[in-house]
């Protein structure tokens, strides 16, 4: 499938659909799931900041159209696991987890059945965000025990 016939799903102003005799595909993220926990690391340089890293799973629905939809779906499912293709994903910060089944989902458009096969690819990525959590430069307080002893403390950087 040529690059001009690979397009995002659900565009605000979608281009015209190719003819029923043309092989093409559309893709879109249908679900994004983040791990419950994340890693937070304080970076003390400068004023300080926290970096939060969380792993996410993305479900990417790829719909393949045209007379070669079935074969193209199989090529996608199998070809995504070729090491050089996984390396290209890794260069974008993505890793393939698995592929779903190939689902037959023809569309009836303008009194014509259009061949369509759907494949879901599950991808994984790490997302890091930086928050301005500043360094603690000084603190002070007063601690009173049960017996009434008071201890005043402070710290300076």
Tab-separated table of C-alpha atoms in Angstrom:
chain	number	residue	atom	x	y	z
A	1	UNK	CA	0.000	0.000	0.000
A	2	UNK	CA	1.494	3.325	-1.000
A	3	UNK	CA	2.021	5.989	1.684
A	4	UNK	CA	-0.685	8.250	0.207
A	5	UNK	CA	-3.244	5.482	0.797
A	6	UNK	CA	-2.372	5.074	4.496
A	7	UNK	CA	-4.388	7.618	6.458
A	8	UNK	CA	-5.690	8.394	9.937
A	9	UNK	CA	-9.238	7.363	10.821
A	10	UNK	CA	-11.815	9.874	12.031
A	11	UNK	CA	-10.413	12.979	10.347
A	12	UNK	CA	-12.358	16.201	10.733
A	13	UNK	CA	-12.377	16.656	6.958
A	14	UNK	CA	-11.743	13.178	5.547
A	15	UNK	CA	-10.464	12.873	1.992
A	16	UNK	CA	-12.504	11.022	-0.629
A	17	UNK	CA	-12.499	7.264	-0.257
A	18	UNK	CA	-10.499	5.377	-2.862
A	19	UNK	CA	-12.367	3.182	-5.334
A	20	UNK	CA	-13.546	-0.253	-4.146
A	21	UNK	CA	-10.857	-1.804	-6.385
A	22	UNK	CA	-8.046	0.057	-4.540
A	23	UNK	CA	-6.124	-1.341	-1.567
A	24	UNK	CA	-5.764	1.238	1.220
A	25	UNK	CA	-5.866	1.488	5.010
A	26	UNK	CA	-6.907	3.754	7.866
A	27	UNK	CA	-5.631	3.636	11.450
A	28	UNK	CA	-6.536	5.147	14.800
A	29	UNK	CA	-5.980	4.695	18.517
A	30	UNK	CA	-9.106	3.176	20.069
A	31	UNK	CA	-7.868	2.829	23.652
A	32	UNK	CA	-5.057	4.171	25.828
A	33	UNK	CA	-4.466	2.456	29.169
A	34	UNK	CA	-1.911	3.662	31.722
A	35	UNK	CA	-0.340	1.472	34.384
A	36	UNK	CA	-1.755	2.169	37.825
A	37	UNK	CA	1.562	3.130	39.370
A	38	UNK	CA	4.353	5.320	38.108
A	39	UNK	CA	7.941	6.075	39.015
A	40	UNK	CA	8.691	9.536	40.422
A	41	UNK	CA	12.273	10.766	40.679
A	42	UNK	CA	13.292	14.083	42.209
A	43	UNK	CA	15.925	15.993	40.208
A	44	UNK	CA	17.699	18.378	42.619
A	45	UNK	CA	19.573	20.457	40.013
A	46	UNK	CA	18.544	24.108	39.712
A	47	UNK	CA	15.372	24.807	41.676
A	48	UNK	CA	14.428	21.121	41.557
A	49	UNK	CA	11.746	19.144	39.734
A	50	UNK	CA	10.059	15.756	39.795
A	51	UNK	CA	10.031	13.481	36.754
A	52	UNK	CA	7.121	11.058	36.608
A	53	UNK	CA	7.397	8.078	34.241
A	54	UNK	CA	4.385	5.915	33.476
A	55	UNK	CA	3.947	3.089	30.970
A	56	UNK	CA	0.965	3.123	28.621
A	57	UNK	CA	-0.629	0.541	26.352
A	58	UNK	CA	-2.161	1.812	23.104
A	59	UNK	CA	-4.665	-0.184	21.056
A	60	UNK	CA	-4.260	0.806	17.412
A	61	UNK	CA	-7.074	-0.249	15.085
A	62	UNK	CA	-5.938	-0.704	11.496
A	63	UNK	CA	-8.681	-1.148	8.891
A	64	UNK	CA	-7.534	-2.492	5.527
A	65	UNK	CA	-9.761	-2.009	2.466
A	66	UNK	CA	-9.867	-3.296	-1.085
A	67	UNK	CA	-9.515	-6.619	-2.877
A	68	UNK	CA	-6.204	-7.371	-1.121
A	69	UNK	CA	-7.482	-6.491	2.375
A	70	UNK	CA	-7.102	-10.030	3.735
A	71	UNK	CA	-3.566	-10.530	2.457
A	72	UNK	CA	-2.543	-7.041	3.561
A	73	UNK	CA	-3.927	-7.705	7.051
A	74	UNK	CA	-1.838	-10.890	7.267
A	75	UNK	CA	1.269	-9.050	6.019
A	76	UNK	CA	0.756	-6.358	8.655
A	77	UNK	CA	0.217	-8.884	11.461
A	78	UNK	CA	3.300	-10.901	10.512
A	79	UNK	CA	5.515	-8.092	9.193
A	80	UNK	CA	5.256	-5.981	12.339
A	81	UNK	CA	7.324	-8.677	14.088
A	82	UNK	CA	10.263	-8.439	11.654
A	83	UNK	CA	13.221	-7.067	13.688
A	84	UNK	CA	13.841	-4.035	11.438
A	85	UNK	CA	10.157	-3.040	11.790
A	86	UNK	CA	10.315	-3.422	15.571
A	87	UNK	CA	13.494	-1.293	15.533
A	88	UNK	CA	11.625	1.463	13.645
A	89	UNK	CA	8.909	1.389	16.317
A	90	UNK	CA	11.529	1.428	19.085
A	91	UNK	CA	13.104	4.542	17.531
A	92	UNK	CA	9.730	6.241	18.139
A	93	UNK	CA	9.568	4.992	21.739
A	94	UNK	CA	7.090	2.205	20.943
A	95	UNK	CA	7.177	-1.557	21.436
A	96	UNK	CA	4.754	-4.087	19.948
A	97	UNK	CA	3.024	-6.205	22.600
A	98	UNK	CA	0.781	-8.300	20.387
A	99	UNK	CA	-1.709	-8.298	17.555
A	100	UNK	CA	-5.370	-9.176	17.743
A	101	UNK	CA	-7.259	-11.456	15.382
A	102	UNK	CA	-8.034	-10.413	11.818
A	103	UNK	CA	-11.716	-9.509	11.763
A	104	UNK	CA	-13.827	-9.409	8.609
A	105	UNK	CA	-15.895	-6.211	8.686
A	106	UNK	CA	-17.168	-5.342	5.180
A	107	UNK	CA	-18.867	-1.969	4.635
A	108	UNK	CA	-21.898	-1.302	2.449
A	109	UNK	CA	-21.280	2.055	0.760
A	110	UNK	CA	-23.305	3.455	-2.159
A	111	UNK	CA	-24.934	0.057	-2.853
A	112	UNK	CA	-21.526	-1.658	-3.045
A	113	UNK	CA	-19.931	-3.977	-0.514
A	114	UNK	CA	-16.375	-2.848	0.247
A	115	UNK	CA	-13.955	-5.471	1.544
A	116	UNK	CA	-12.517	-4.562	4.934
A	117	UNK	CA	-10.340	-6.400	7.437
A	118	UNK	CA	-9.589	-5.002	10.909
A	119	UNK	CA	-6.482	-5.768	12.963
A	120	UNK	CA	-5.686	-4.360	16.400
A	121	UNK	CA	-2.039	-3.796	17.295
A	122	UNK	CA	-1.211	-3.356	20.983
A	123	UNK	CA	1.729	-1.022	21.485
A	124	UNK	CA	3.581	0.023	24.630
A	125	UNK	CA	5.353	3.286	25.420
A	126	UNK	CA	6.794	5.142	28.378
A	127	UNK	CA	5.633	8.702	29.001
A	128	UNK	CA	7.707	11.044	31.170
A	129	UNK	CA	6.465	14.374	32.471
A	130	UNK	CA	8.382	16.964	34.488
A	131	UNK	CA	6.693	18.899	37.301
A	132	UNK	CA	8.196	21.904	39.119
A	133	UNK	CA	8.492	20.348	42.582
A	134	UNK	CA	11.030	22.692	44.119
A	135	UNK	CA	13.871	21.785	46.429
A	136	UNK	CA	13.266	22.260	50.158
A	137	UNK	CA	15.737	25.006	51.142
A	138	UNK	CA	14.808	25.392	54.782
A	139	UNK	CA	12.262	24.186	57.305
A	140	UNK	CA	11.437	24.793	60.916
A	141	UNK	CA	8.973	23.710	63.509
A	142	UNK	CA	8.180	22.869	67.056
A	143	UNK	CA	7.721	19.396	68.497
A	144	UNK	CA	5.951	18.920	71.820
A	145	UNK	CA	6.039	15.506	73.499
A	146	UNK	CA	3.288	13.879	75.595
A	147	UNK	CA	5.003	15.014	78.803
A	148	UNK	CA	5.178	18.628	77.674
A	149	UNK	CA	8.812	18.848	76.575
A	150	UNK	CA	9.184	21.233	73.603
A	151	UNK	CA	11.910	21.029	71.020
A	152	UNK	CA	12.263	23.858	68.456
A	153	UNK	CA	14.218	23.004	65.306
A	154	UNK	CA	15.122	24.502	61.981
A	155	UNK	CA	17.287	23.630	59.045
A	156	UNK	CA	19.013	25.893	56.555
A	157	UNK	CA	20.571	24.825	53.281
